[in-house]
Coordinates of C-alpha atoms in Angstrom, one line a residue:
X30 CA 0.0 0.0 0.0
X31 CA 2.6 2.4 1.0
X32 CA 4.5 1.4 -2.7
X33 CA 1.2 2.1 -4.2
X34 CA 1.2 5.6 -3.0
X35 CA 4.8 6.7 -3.3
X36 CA 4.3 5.8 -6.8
X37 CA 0.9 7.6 -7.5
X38 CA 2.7 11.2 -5.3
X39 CA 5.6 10.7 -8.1
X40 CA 3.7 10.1 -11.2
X41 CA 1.5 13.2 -10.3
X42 CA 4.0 15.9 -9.0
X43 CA 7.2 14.9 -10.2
X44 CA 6.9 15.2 -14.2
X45 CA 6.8 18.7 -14.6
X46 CA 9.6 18.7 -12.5
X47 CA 11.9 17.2 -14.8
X48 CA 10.8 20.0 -17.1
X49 CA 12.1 22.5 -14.8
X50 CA 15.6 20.6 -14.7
X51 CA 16.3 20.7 -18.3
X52 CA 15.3 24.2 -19.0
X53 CA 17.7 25.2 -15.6
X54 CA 20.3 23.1 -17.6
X55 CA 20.1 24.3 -20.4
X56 CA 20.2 28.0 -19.0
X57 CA 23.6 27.1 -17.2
X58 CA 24.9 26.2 -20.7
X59 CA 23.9 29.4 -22.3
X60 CA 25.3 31.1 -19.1
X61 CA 21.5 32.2 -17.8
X62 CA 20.3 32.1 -15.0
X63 CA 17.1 30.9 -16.3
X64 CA 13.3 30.2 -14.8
X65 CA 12.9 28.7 -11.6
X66 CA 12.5 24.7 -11.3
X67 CA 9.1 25.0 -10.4
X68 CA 7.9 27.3 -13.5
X69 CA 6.6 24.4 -15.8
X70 CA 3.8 23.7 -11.8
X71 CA 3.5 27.7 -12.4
X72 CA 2.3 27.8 -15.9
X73 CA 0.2 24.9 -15.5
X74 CA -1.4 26.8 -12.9
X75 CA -2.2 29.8 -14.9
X76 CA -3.5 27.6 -17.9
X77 CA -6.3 26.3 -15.6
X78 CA -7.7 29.7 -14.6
X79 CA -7.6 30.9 -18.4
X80 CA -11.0 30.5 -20.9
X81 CA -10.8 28.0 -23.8
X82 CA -11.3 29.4 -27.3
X83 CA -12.7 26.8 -29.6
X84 CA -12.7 27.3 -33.8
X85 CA -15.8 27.1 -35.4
X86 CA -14.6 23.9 -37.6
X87 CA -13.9 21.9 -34.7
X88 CA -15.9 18.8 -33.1
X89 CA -15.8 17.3 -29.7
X90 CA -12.4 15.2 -31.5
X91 CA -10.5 18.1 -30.8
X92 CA -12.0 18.6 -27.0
X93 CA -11.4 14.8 -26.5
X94 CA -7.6 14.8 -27.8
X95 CA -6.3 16.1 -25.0
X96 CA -8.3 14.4 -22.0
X97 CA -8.1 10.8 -23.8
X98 CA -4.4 11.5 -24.5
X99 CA -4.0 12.0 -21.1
X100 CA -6.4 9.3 -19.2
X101 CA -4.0 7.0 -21.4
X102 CA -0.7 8.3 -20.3
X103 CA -2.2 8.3 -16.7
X104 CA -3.1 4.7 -16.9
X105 CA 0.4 3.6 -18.1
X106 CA 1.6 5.4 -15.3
X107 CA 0.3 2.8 -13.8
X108 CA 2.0 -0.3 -15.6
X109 CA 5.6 1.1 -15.0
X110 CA 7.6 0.1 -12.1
X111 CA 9.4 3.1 -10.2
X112 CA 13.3 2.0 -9.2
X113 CA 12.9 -1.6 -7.7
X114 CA 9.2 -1.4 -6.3
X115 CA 6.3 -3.0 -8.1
X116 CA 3.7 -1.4 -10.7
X117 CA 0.2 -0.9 -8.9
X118 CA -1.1 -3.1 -12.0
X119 CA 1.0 -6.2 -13.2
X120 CA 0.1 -8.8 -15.2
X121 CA 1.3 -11.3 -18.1
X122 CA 1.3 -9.3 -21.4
X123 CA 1.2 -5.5 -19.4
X124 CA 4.4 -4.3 -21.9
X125 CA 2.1 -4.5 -25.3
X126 CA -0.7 -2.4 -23.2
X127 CA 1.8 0.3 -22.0
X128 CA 3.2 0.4 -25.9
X129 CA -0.4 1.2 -27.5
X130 CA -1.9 3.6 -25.0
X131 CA 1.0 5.7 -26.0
X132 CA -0.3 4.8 -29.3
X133 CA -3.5 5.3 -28.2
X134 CA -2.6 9.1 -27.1
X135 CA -0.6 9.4 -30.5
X136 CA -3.9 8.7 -32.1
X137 CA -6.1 11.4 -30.7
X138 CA -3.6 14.0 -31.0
X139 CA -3.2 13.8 -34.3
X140 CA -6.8 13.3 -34.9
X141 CA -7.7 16.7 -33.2
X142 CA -4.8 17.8 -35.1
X143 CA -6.5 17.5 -38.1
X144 CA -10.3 18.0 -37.2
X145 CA -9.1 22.0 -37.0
X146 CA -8.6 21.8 -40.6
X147 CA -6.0 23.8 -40.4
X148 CA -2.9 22.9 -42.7
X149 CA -0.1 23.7 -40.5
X150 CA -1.6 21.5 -37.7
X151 CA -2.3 19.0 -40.6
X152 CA 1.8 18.8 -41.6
X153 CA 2.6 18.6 -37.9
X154 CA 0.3 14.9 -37.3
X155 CA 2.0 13.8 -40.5
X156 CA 5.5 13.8 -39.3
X157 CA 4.4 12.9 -35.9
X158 CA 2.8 9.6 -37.4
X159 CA 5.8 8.9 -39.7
X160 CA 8.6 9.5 -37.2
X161 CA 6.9 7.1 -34.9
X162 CA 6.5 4.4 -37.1
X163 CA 10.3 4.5 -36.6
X164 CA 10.2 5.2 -32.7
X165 CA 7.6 2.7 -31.9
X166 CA 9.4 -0.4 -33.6
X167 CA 12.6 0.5 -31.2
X168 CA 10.5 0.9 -27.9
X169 CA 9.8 -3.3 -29.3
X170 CA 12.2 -4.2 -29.8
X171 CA 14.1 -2.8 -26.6
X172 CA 10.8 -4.4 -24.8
X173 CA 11.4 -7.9 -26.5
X174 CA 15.3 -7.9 -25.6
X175 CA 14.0 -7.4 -21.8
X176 CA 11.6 -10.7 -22.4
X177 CA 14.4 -12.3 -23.6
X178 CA 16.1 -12.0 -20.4
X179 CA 13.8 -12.0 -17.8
X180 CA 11.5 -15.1 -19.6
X181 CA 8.2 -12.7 -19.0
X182 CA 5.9 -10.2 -20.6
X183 CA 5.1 -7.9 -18.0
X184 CA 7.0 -5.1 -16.5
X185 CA 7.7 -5.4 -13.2
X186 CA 9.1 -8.5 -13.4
X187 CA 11.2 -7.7 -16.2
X188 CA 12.5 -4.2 -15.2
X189 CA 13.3 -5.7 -11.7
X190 CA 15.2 -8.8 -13.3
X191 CA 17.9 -6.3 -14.4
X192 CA 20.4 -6.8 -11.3
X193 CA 24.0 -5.8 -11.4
X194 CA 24.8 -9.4 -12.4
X195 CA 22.4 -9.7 -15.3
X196 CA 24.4 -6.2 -16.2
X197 CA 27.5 -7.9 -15.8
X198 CA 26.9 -10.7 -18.1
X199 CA 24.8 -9.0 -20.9
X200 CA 26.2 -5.3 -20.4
X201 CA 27.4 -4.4 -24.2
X202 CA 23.6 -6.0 -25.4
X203 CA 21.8 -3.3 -22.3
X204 CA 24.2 -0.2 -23.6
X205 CA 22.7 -1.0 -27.3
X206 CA 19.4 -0.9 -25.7
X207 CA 19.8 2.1 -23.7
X208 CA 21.4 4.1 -26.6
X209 CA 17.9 3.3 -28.7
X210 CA 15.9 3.9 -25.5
X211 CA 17.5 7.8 -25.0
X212 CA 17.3 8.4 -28.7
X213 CA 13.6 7.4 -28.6
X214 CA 12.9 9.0 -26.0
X215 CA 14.3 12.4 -27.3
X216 CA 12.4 11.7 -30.4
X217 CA 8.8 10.7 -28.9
X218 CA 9.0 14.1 -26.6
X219 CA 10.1 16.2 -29.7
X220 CA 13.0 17.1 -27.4
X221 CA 16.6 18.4 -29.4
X222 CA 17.7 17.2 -31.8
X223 CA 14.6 16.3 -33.4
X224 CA 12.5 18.8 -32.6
X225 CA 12.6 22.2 -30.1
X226 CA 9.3 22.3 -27.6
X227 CA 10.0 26.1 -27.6
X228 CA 10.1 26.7 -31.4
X229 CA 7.2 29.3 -32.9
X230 CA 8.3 28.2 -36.8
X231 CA 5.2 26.1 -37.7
X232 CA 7.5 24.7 -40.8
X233 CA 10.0 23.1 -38.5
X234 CA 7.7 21.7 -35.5
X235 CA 6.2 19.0 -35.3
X236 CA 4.3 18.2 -32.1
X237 CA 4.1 21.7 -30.9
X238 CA 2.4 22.4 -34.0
X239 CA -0.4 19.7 -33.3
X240 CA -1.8 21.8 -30.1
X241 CA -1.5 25.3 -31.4
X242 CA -5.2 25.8 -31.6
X243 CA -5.4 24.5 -27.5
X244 CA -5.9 26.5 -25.0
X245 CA -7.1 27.2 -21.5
X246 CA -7.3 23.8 -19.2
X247 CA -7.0 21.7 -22.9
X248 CA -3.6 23.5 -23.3
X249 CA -2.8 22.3 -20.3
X250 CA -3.7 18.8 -20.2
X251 CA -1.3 18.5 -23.4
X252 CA 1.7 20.0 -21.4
X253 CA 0.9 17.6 -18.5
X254 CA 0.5 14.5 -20.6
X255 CA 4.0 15.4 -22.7
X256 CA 5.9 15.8 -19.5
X257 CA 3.9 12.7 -18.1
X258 CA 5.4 10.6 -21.4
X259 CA 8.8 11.9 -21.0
X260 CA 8.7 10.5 -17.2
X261 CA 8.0 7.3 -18.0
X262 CA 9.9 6.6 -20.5
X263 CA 12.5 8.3 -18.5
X264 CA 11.7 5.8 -15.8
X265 CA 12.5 2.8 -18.4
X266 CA 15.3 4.2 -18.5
X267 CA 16.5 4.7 -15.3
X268 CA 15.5 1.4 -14.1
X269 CA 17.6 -0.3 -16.8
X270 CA 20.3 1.9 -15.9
X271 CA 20.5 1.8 -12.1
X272 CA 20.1 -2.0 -11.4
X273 CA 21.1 -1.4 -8.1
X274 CA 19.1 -2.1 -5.1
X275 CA 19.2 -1.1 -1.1
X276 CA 17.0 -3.4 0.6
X277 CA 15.7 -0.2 1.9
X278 CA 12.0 1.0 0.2
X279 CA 12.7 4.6 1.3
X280 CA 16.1 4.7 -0.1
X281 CA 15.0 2.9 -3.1
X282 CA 12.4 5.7 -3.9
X283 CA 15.3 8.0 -2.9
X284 CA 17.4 6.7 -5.6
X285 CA 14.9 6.1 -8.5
X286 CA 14.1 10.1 -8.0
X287 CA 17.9 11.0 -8.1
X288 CA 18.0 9.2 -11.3
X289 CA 15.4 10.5 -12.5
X290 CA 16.6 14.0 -11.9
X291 CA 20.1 13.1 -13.3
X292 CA 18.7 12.0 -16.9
X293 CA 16.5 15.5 -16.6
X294 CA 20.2 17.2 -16.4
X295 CA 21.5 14.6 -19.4
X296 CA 18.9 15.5 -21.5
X297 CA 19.1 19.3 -21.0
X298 CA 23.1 18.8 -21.6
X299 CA 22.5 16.9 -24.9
X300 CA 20.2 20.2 -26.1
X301 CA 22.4 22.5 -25.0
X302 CA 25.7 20.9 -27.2
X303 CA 23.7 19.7 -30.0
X304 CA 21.8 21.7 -32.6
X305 CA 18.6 20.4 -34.3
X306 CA 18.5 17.7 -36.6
X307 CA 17.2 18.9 -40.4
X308 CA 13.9 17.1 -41.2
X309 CA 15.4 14.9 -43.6
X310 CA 18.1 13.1 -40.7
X311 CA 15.4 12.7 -38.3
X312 CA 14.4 9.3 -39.8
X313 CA 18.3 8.4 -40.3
X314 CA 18.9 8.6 -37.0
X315 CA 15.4 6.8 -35.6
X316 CA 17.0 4.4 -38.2
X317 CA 20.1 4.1 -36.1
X318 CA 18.7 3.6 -33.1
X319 CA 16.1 0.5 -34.5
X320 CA 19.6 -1.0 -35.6
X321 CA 21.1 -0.5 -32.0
X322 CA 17.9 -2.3 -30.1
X323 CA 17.8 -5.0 -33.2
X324 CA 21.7 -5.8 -32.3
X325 CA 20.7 -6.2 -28.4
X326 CA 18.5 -8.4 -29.3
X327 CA 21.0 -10.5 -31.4
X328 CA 23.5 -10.8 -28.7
X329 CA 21.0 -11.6 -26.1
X330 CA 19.7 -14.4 -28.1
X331 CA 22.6 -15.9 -29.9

């Protein structure tokens, strides 16, 4: 009970959070001092006490998007094990589930994308679905290479059979898999370098683009629900990464948060030293990173 609620307090307040980090990274970088760590809770704040403006061409599509695309996010929250403690839900088969409500999320965006008939928002859910036919096959693949070593389907159990000697004895087949697992998770949160959340160039966006027309409480459910994402795949991340484990639940929470915040610094230090991808290499290098989790899964299985 006590795991169940730790891990609901961090799915809820801690997201936005990691928000805060990268843009106080990134600040540091450009020799800022930059907003505050709690600005992303602060405009969130302000976003529920504004007025929605809806276009005449709309349909309740576009007002579902963003509260479906959440409610899904939400409820994988739910699937994903935080450091070494147990999902609140777990069963045989959980991984597929967590995979397509992302998918499921993916789908109303881009459908309330393109019920404002607006062609901008139109270009933006067309590279969105294209890039992640690349992304998605990765996030498999990586998923499968985890099956393959823990002999199960569903996440807990397969996150939490990644111990320091499972790393010792499969380590260059888990670097392959993290290495695709950063890169798509840069890529399904449009972070640099394949795209810039804080870009107003509707030619060069792509999911900012989507959720122009939002705003109000809408507006804000989409920021929520994109920090949301970028926690939890963060959180595959970082229990693949830290397979280390105390004994003690407080310090394991303790832990699972520091490395959390770390890869909220990595990521802002990768978009401070690199500069945004052209258009055209974003698929090269979703490419790359299909090739990297393919190769873990060859060396875990030959």
């Amino acid at each position: 009970m006590i795991d169940t609620i730790f891990h609901v307090v961090l799915v809820l307040a801690m997201p936005p959070l990691l928000l805060g980090v990268i843009g106080k990274t990134k600040a540091a970088f450009a020799g800022r001092v930059g907003a505050p760590f709690l600005q992303p809770y602060y405009d969130m704040g302000r976003l529920m006490k504004k007025g929605i403006v809806l276009s005449d061409s709309t349909t309740w599509i576009f007002r579902a998007g963003p509260v479906v695309t959440l409610a899904a996010t939400l409820f994988a929250a739910l699937l994903v094990p935080l450091g070494k403690h147990p999902a609140p839900i777990s069963f045989e088969g959980d991984m597929i589930l967590f995979a397509y409500l992302f998918a499921l999320g993916r789908f109303f965006t881009t459908t309330a994308a393109l019920d404002t008939a607006s062609s901008f928002e139109g270009m933006g859910a067309a590279r969105e679905v294209s890039f992640s036919c690349l992304a998605e096959p990765t996030l498999f693949f990586a998923l499968i290479t985890l099956t393959r070593l823990s002999g199960t389907m569903s996440l807990t159990p397969m996150l939490q059979h990644v111990t320091l000697p499972v790393w010792m004895g499969t380590g260059a087949s888990l670097i392959l898999l993290l290495a695709g697992l950063f890169v798509v998770l840069l890529a399904e949160n449009c972070r640099i370098p394949f795209d810039d959340p804080n870009t107003h160039l509707e030619l060069t966006m792509i999911h900012e683009v989507m959720v122009l027309d939002h705003s109000g409480p809408y507006f804000c459910c989409v920021l929520y629900g994109a920090a949301l994402k970028l926690y939890l795949l963060g959180a595959l991340f970082v229990n693949i990464a830290l397979p280390f484990a105390s004994g003690n639940a407080y310090l394991d929470w303790v832990v699972f948060a520091a490395g959390m915040l770390l890869l909220a610094v990595a990521i802002g230090v990768v978009e401070s030293v690199m500069a945004r991808l052209r258009l055209i290499r974003v698929p090269q290098l979703l490419v790359a990173a299909l090739i990297l989790t393919a190769f873990s899964l060859v060396l875990v299985v030959r």
